[in-house]
Short mmCIF file of N, CA and C and ligand atoms in Angstrom, two decimals:
data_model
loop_
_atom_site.label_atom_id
_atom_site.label_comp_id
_atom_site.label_asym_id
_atom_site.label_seq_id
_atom_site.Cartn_x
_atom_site.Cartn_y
_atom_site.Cartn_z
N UNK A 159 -3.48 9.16 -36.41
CA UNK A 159 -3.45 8.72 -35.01
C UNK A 159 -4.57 7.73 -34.75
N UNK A 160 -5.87 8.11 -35.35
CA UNK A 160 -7.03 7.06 -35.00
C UNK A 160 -6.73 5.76 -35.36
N UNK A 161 -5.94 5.78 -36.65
CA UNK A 161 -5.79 4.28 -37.46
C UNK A 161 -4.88 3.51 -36.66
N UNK A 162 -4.13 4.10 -35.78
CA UNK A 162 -2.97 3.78 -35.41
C UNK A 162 -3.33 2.95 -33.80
N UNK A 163 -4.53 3.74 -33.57
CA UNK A 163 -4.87 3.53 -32.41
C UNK A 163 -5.53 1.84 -32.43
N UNK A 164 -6.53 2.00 -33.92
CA UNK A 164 -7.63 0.98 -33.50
C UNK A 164 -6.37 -0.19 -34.22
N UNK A 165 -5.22 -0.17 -34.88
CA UNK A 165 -3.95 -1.13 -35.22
C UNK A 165 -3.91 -1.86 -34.00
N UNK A 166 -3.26 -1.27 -33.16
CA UNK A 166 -2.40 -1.55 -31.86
C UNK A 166 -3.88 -2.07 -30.68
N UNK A 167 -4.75 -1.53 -31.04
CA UNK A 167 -6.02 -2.00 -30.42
C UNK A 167 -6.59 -3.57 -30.88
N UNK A 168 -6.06 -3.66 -32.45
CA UNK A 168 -6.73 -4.86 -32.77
C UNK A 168 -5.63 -5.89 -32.12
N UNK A 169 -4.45 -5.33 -32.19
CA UNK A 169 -3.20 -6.16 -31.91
C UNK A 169 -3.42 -6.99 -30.40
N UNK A 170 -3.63 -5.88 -29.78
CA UNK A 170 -3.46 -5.94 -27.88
C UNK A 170 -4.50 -7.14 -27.74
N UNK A 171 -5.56 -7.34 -28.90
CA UNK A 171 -6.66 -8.40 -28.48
C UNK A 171 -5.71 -10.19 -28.47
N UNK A 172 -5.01 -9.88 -29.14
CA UNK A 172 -4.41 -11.20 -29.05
C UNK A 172 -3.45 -11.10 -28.29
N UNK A 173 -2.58 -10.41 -28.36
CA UNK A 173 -1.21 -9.95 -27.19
C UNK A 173 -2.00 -9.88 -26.07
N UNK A 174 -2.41 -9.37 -25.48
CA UNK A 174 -2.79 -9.46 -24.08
C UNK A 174 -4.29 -9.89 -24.31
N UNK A 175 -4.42 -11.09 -23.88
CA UNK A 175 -6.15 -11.46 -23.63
C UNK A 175 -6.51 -10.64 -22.21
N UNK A 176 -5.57 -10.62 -21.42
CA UNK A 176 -5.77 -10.36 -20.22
C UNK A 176 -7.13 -8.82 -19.82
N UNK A 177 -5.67 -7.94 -20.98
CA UNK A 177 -6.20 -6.39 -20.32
C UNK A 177 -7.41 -5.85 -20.79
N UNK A 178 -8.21 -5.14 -19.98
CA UNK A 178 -9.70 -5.34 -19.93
C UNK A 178 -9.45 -4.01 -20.69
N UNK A 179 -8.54 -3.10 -20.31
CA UNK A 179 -8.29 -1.49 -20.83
C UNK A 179 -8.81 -1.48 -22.19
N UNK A 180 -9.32 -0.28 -22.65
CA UNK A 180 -10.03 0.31 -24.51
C UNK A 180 -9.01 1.61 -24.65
N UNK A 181 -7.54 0.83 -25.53
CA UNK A 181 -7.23 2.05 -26.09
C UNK A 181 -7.39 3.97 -26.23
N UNK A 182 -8.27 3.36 -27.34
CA UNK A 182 -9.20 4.24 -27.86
C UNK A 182 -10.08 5.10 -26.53
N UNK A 183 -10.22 4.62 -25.64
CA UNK A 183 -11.04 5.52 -24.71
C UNK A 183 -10.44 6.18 -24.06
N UNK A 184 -8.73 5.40 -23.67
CA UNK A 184 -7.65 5.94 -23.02
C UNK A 184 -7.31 6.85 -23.32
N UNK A 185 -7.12 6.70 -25.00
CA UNK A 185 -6.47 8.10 -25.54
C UNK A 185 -7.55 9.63 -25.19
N UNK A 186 -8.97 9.49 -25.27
CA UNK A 186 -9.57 10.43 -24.56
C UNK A 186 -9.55 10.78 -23.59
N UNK A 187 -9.28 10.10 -22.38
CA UNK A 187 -9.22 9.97 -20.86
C UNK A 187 -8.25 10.91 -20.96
N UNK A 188 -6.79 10.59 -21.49
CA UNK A 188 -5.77 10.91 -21.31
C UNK A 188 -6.07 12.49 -21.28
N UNK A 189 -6.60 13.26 -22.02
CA UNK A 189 -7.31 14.80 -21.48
C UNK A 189 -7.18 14.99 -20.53
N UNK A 190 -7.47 14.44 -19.38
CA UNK A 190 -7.26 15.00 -18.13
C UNK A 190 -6.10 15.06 -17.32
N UNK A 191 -5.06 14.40 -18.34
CA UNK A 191 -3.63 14.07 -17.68
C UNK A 191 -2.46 15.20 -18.66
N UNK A 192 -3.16 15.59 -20.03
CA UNK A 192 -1.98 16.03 -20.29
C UNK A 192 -1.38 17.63 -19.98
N UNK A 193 -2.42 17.97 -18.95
CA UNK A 193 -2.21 19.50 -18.12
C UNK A 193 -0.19 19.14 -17.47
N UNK A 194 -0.51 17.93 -16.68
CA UNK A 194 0.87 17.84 -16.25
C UNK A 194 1.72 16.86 -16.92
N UNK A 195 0.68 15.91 -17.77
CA UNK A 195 2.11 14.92 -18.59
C UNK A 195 2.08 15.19 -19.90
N UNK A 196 3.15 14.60 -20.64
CA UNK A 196 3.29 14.87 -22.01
C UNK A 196 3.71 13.11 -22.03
N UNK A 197 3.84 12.45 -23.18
CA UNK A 197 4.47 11.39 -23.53
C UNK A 197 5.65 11.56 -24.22
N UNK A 198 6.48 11.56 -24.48
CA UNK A 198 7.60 12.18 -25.70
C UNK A 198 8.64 11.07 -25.67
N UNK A 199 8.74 10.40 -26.78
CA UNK A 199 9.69 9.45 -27.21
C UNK A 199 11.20 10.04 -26.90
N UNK A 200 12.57 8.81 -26.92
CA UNK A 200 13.44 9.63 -26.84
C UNK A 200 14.16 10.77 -27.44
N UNK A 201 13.20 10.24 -28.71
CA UNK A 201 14.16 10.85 -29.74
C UNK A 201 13.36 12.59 -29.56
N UNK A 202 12.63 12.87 -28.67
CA UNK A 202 12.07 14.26 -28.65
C UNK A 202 10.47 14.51 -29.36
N UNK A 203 10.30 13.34 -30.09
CA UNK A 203 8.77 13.83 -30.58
C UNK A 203 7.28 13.38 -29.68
N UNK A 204 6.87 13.90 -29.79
CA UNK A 204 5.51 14.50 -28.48
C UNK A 204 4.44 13.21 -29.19
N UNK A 205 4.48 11.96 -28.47
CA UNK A 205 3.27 11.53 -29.02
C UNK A 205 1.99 11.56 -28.19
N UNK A 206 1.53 11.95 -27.61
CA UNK A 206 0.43 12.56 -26.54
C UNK A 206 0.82 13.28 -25.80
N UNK A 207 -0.43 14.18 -25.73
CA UNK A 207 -0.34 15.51 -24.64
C UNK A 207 0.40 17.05 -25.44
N UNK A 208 0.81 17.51 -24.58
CA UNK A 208 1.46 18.66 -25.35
C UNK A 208 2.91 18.97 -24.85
N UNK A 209 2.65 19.83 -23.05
CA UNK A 209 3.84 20.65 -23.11
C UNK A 209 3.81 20.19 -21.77
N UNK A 210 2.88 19.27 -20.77
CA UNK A 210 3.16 19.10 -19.61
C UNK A 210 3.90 18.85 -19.11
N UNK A 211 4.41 19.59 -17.95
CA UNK A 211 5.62 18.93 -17.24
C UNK A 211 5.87 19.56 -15.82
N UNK A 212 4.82 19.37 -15.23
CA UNK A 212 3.75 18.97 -13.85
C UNK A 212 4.70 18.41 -13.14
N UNK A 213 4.12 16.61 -14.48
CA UNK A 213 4.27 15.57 -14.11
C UNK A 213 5.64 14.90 -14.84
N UNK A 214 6.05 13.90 -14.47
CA UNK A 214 7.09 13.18 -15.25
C UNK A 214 6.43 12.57 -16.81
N UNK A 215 7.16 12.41 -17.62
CA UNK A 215 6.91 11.79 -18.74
C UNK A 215 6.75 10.66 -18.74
N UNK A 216 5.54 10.49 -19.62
CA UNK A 216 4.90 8.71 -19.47
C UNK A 216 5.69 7.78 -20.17
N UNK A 217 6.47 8.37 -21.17
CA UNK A 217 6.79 7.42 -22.56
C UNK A 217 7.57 6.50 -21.69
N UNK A 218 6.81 4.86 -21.99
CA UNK A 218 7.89 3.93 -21.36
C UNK A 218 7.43 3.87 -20.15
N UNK A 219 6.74 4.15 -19.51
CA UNK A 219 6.27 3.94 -17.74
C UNK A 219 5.91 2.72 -17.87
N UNK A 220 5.45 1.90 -18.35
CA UNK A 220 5.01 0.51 -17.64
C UNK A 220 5.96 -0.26 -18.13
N UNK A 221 6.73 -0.80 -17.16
CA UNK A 221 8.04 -1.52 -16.70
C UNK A 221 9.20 -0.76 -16.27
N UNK A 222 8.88 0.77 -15.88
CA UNK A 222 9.61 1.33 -15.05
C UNK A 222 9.54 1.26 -14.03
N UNK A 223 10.56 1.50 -13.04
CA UNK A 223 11.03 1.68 -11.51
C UNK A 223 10.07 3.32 -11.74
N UNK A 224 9.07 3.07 -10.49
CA UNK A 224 8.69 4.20 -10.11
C UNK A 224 9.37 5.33 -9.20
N UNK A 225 8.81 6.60 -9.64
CA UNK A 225 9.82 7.36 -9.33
C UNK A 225 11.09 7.89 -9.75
N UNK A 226 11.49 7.11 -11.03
CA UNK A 226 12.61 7.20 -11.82
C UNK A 226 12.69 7.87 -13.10
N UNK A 227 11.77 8.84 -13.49
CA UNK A 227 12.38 9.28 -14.64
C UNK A 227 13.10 10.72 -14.43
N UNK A 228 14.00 10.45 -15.36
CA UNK A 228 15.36 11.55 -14.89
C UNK A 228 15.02 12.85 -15.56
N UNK A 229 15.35 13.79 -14.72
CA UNK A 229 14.89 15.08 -14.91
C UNK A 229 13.87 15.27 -14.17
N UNK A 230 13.14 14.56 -13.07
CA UNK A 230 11.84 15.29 -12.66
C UNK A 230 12.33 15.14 -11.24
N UNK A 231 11.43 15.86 -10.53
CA UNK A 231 11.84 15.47 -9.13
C UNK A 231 10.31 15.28 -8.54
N UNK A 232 10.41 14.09 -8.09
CA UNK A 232 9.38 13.41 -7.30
C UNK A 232 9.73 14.19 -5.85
N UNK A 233 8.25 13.20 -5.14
CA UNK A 233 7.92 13.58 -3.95
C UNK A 233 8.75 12.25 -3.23
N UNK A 234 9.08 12.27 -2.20
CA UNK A 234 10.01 11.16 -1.46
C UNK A 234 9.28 9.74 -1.62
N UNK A 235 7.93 9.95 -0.92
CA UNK A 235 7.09 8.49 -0.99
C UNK A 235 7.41 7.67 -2.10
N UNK A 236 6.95 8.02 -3.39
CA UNK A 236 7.09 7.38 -4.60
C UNK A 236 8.41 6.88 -5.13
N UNK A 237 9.49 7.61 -4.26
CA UNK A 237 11.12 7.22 -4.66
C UNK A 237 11.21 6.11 -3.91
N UNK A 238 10.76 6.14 -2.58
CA UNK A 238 11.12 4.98 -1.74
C UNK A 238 10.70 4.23 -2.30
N UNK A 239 9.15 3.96 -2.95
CA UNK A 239 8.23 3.05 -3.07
C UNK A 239 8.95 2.33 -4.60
N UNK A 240 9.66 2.74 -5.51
CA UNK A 240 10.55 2.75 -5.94
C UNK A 240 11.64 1.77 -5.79
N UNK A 241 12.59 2.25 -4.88
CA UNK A 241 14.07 1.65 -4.11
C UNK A 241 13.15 0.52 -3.55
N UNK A 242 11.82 0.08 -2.75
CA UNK A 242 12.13 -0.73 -2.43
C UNK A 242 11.00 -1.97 -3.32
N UNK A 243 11.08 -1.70 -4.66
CA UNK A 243 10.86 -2.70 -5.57
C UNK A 243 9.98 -2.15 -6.17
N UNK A 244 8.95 -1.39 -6.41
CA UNK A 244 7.78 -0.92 -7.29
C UNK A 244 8.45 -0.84 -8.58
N UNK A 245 7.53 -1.40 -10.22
CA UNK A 245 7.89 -1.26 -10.80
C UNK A 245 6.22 -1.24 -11.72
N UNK A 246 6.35 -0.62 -12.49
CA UNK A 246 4.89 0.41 -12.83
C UNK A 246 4.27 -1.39 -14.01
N UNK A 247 3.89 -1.94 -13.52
CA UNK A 247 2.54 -2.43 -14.89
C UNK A 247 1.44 -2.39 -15.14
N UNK A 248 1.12 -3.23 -15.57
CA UNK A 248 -0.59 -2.99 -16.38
C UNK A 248 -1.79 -3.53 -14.85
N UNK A 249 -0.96 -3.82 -14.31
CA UNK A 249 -2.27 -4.05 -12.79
C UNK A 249 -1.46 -2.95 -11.97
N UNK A 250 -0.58 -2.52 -11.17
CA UNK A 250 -0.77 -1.68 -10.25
C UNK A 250 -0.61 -0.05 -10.70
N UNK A 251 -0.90 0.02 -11.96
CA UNK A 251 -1.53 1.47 -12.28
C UNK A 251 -2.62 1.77 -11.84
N UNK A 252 -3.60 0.46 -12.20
CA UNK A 252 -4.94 0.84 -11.91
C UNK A 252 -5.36 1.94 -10.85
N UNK A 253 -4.80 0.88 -9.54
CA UNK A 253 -5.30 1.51 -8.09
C UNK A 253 -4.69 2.72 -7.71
N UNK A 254 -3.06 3.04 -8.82
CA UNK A 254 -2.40 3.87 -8.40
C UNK A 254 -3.07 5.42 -9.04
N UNK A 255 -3.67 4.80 -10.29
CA UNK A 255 -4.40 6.20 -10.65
C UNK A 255 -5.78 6.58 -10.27
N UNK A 256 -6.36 5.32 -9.63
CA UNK A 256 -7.80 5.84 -8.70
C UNK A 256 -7.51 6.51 -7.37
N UNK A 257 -6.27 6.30 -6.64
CA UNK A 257 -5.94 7.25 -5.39
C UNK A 257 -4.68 6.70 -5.53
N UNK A 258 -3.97 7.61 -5.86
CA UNK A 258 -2.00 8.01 -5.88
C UNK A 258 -1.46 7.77 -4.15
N UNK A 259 -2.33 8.49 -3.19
CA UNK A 259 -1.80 8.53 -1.86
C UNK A 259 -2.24 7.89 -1.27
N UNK A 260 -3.80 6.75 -1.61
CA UNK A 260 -3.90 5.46 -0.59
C UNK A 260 -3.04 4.13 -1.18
N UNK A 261 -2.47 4.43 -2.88
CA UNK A 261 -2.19 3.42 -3.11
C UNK A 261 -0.60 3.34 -2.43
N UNK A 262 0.21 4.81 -2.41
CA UNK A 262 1.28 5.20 -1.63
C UNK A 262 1.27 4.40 -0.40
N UNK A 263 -0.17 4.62 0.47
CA UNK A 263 0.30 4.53 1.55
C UNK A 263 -0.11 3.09 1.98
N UNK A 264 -0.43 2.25 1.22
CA UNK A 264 -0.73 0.47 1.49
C UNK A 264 0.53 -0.02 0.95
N UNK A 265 1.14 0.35 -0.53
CA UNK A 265 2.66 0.12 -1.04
C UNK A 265 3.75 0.25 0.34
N UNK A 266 3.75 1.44 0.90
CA UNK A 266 4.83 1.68 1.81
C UNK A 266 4.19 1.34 3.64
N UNK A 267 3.14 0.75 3.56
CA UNK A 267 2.47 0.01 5.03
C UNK A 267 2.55 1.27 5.39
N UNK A 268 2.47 2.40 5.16
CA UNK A 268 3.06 4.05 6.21
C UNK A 268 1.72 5.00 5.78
N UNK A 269 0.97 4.80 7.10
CA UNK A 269 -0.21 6.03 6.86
C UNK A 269 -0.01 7.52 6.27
N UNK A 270 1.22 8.06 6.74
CA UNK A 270 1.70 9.17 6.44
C UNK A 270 2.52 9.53 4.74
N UNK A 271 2.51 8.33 4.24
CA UNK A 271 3.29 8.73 2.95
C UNK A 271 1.98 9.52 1.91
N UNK A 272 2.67 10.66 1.04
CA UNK A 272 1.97 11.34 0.53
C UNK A 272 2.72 11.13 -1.09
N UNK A 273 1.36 11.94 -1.84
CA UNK A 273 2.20 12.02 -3.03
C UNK A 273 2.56 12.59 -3.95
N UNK A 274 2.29 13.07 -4.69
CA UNK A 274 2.99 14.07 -5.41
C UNK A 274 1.55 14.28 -6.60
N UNK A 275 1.13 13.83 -6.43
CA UNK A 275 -0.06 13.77 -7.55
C UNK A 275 -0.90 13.72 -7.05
N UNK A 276 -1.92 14.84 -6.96
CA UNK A 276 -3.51 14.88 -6.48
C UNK A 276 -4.43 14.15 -7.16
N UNK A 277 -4.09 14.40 -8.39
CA UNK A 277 -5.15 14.19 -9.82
C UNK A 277 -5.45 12.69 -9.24
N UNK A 278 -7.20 12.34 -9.35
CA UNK A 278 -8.02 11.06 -8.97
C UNK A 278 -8.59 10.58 -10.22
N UNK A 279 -8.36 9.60 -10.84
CA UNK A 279 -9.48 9.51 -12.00
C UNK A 279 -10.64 8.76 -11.74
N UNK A 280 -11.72 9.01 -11.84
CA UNK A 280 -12.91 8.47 -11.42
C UNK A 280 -13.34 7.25 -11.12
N UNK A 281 -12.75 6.77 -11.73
CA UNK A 281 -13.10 5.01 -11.76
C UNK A 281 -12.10 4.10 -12.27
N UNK A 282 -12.31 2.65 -12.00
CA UNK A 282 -11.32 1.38 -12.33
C UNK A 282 -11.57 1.36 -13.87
N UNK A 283 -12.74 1.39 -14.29
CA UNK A 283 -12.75 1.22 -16.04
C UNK A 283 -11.99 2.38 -16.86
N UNK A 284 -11.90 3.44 -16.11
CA UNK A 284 -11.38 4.88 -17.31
C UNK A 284 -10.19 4.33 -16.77
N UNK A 285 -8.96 4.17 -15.57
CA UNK A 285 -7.96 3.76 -15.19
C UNK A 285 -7.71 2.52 -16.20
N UNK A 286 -8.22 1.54 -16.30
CA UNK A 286 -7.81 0.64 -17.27
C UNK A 286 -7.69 0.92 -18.63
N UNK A 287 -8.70 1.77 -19.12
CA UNK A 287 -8.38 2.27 -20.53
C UNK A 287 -7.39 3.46 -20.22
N UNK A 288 -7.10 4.32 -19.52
CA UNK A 288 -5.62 4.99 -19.58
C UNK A 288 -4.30 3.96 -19.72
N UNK A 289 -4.30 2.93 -19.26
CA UNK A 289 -3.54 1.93 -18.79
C UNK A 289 -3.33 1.87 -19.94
N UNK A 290 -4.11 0.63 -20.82
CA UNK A 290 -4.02 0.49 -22.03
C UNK A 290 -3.33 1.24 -23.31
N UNK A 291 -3.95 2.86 -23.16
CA UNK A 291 -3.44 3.76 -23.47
C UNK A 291 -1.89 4.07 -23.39
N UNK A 292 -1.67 3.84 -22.50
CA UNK A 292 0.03 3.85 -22.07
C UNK A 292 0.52 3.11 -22.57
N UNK A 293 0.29 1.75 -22.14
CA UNK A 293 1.00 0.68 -23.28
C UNK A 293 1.32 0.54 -24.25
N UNK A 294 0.60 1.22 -25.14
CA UNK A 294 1.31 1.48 -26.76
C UNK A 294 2.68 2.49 -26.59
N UNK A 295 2.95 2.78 -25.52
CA UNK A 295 4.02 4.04 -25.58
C UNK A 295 5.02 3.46 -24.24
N UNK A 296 5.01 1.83 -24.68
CA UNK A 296 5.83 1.31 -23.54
C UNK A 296 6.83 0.03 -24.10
N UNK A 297 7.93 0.10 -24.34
CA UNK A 297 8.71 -1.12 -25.09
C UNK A 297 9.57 -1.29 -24.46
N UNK A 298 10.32 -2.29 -24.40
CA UNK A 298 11.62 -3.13 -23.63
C UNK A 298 12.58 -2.12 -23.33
N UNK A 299 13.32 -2.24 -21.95
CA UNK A 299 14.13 -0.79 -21.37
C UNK A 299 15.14 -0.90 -22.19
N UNK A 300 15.91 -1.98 -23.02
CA UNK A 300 16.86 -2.18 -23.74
C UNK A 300 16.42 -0.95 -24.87
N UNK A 301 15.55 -1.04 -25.40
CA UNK A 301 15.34 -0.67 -26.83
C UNK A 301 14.98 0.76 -26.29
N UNK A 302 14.22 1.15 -25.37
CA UNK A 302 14.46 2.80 -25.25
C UNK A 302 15.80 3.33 -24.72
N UNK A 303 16.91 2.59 -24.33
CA UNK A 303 17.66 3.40 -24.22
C UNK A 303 18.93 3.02 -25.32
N UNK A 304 18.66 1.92 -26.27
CA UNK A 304 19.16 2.27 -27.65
C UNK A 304 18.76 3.05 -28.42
N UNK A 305 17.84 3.79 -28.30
CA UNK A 305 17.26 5.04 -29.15
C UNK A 305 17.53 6.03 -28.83
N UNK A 306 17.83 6.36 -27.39
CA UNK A 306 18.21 7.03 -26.87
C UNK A 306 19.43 7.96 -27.17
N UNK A 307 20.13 6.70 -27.71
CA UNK A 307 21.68 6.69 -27.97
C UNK A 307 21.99 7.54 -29.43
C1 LIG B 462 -2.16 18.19 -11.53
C2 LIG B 462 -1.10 17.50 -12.24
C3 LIG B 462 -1.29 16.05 -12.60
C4 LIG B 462 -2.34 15.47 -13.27
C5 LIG B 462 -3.62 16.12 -13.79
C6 LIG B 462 -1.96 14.09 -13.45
N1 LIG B 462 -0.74 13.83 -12.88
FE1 LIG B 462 0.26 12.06 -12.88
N2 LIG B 462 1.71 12.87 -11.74
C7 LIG B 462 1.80 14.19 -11.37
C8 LIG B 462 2.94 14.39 -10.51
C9 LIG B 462 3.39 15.72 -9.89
C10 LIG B 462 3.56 13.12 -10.38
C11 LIG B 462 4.75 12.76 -9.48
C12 LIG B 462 4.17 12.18 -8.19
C13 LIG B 462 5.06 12.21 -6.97
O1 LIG B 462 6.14 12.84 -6.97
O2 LIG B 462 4.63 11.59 -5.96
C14 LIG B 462 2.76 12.20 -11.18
C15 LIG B 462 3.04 10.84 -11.31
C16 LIG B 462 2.39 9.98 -12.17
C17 LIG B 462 2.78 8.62 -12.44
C18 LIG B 462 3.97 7.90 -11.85
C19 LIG B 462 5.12 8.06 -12.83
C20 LIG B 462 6.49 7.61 -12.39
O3 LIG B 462 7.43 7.95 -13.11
O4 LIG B 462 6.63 6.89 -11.38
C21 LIG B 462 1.89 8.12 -13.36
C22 LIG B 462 1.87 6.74 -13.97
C23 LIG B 462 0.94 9.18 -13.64
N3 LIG B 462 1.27 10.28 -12.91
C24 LIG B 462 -0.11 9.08 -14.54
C25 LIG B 462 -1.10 10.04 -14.70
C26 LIG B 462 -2.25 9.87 -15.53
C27 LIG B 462 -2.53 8.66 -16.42
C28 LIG B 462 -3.00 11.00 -15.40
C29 LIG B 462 -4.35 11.31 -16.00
C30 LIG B 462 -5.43 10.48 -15.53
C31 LIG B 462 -2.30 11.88 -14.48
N4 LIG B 462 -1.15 11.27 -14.08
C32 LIG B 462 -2.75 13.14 -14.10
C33 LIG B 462 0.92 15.20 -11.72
C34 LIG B 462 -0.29 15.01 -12.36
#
């Protein structure tokens, strides 16, 4: 897993100049997430986390429609936010995993939308290296749901 990590780490330096995220730090961060998430490919094998399922499954979240993975049931806010265009990438994770329910409630202009996820992670730098983190476990919607198959 380490080798695999600092691979896709050396990779992301040229693929994305952009993302400020550290892999490698993500995958530690990620500790605090896998109480309710698990990552699990389609084909059923667990590549981070363990048995969570809190939360919805990450595998593939960045370039998903939020709110959409099947089998879980969200909280309403995040479905709407969803239906009316949210779609998860490498910038509006950030703010969404430093506060889930202020980022809810500036997404949907609605003071009152809540969310389904308490969990805060401390800061914009550990949020970017979770980010990062995710991304290795995120490929074209075509190709996860030919695997699927
Ligand atoms: C206490 C349980 C819990 C913890 C800890 C937690 N989450 Fe969540 N997470 C949830 C729940 C529940 C939802 C669904 C939110 C809703 O319905 O509004 C969610 C939703 C999400 C989503 C949106 C997914 C989608 O399909 O739209 C992302 C991304 C996410 N979590 C990432 C993380 C990351 C990264 C961490 C670790 C820093 C984390 N979560 C920690 C429970 C948790």
């Amino acid at each position: 897993m380490k080798r695999l990590t600092l691979a896709v780490a050396t990779l992301s330096l040229f693929a994305a100049p952009a993302l400020a995220g550290d892999p490698a730090a993500g995958e530690a961060a990620f500790n605090q997430c896998q109480t309710c998430h698990v990552v699990e490919n389609p084909a059923g094998e667990v590549l981070a986390g363990r048995a969570g399922r809190q939360g919805p499954n990450l595998y593939g979240v960045i370039g998903r429609q939020a709110g959409t993975y099947e089998d879980f049931r969200y909280q309403p806010s995040i479905v709407e936010a969803g239906e009316q265009g949210l779609v998860w990438d490498e910038e509006n994770l950030v703010p969404y995993l430093v506060n889930p329910q202020d980022f809810l409630r500036e997404t949907l202009n609605d003071r009152r939308a809540r969310s389904g996820m308490s969990h805060r992670v401390r800061n914009e730098g550990m949020a970017q290296d979770l980010v990062a983190f995710l991304a290795q476990f995120s490929e074209p919607a075509e190709e996860a749901e030919e695997a699927a198959d």
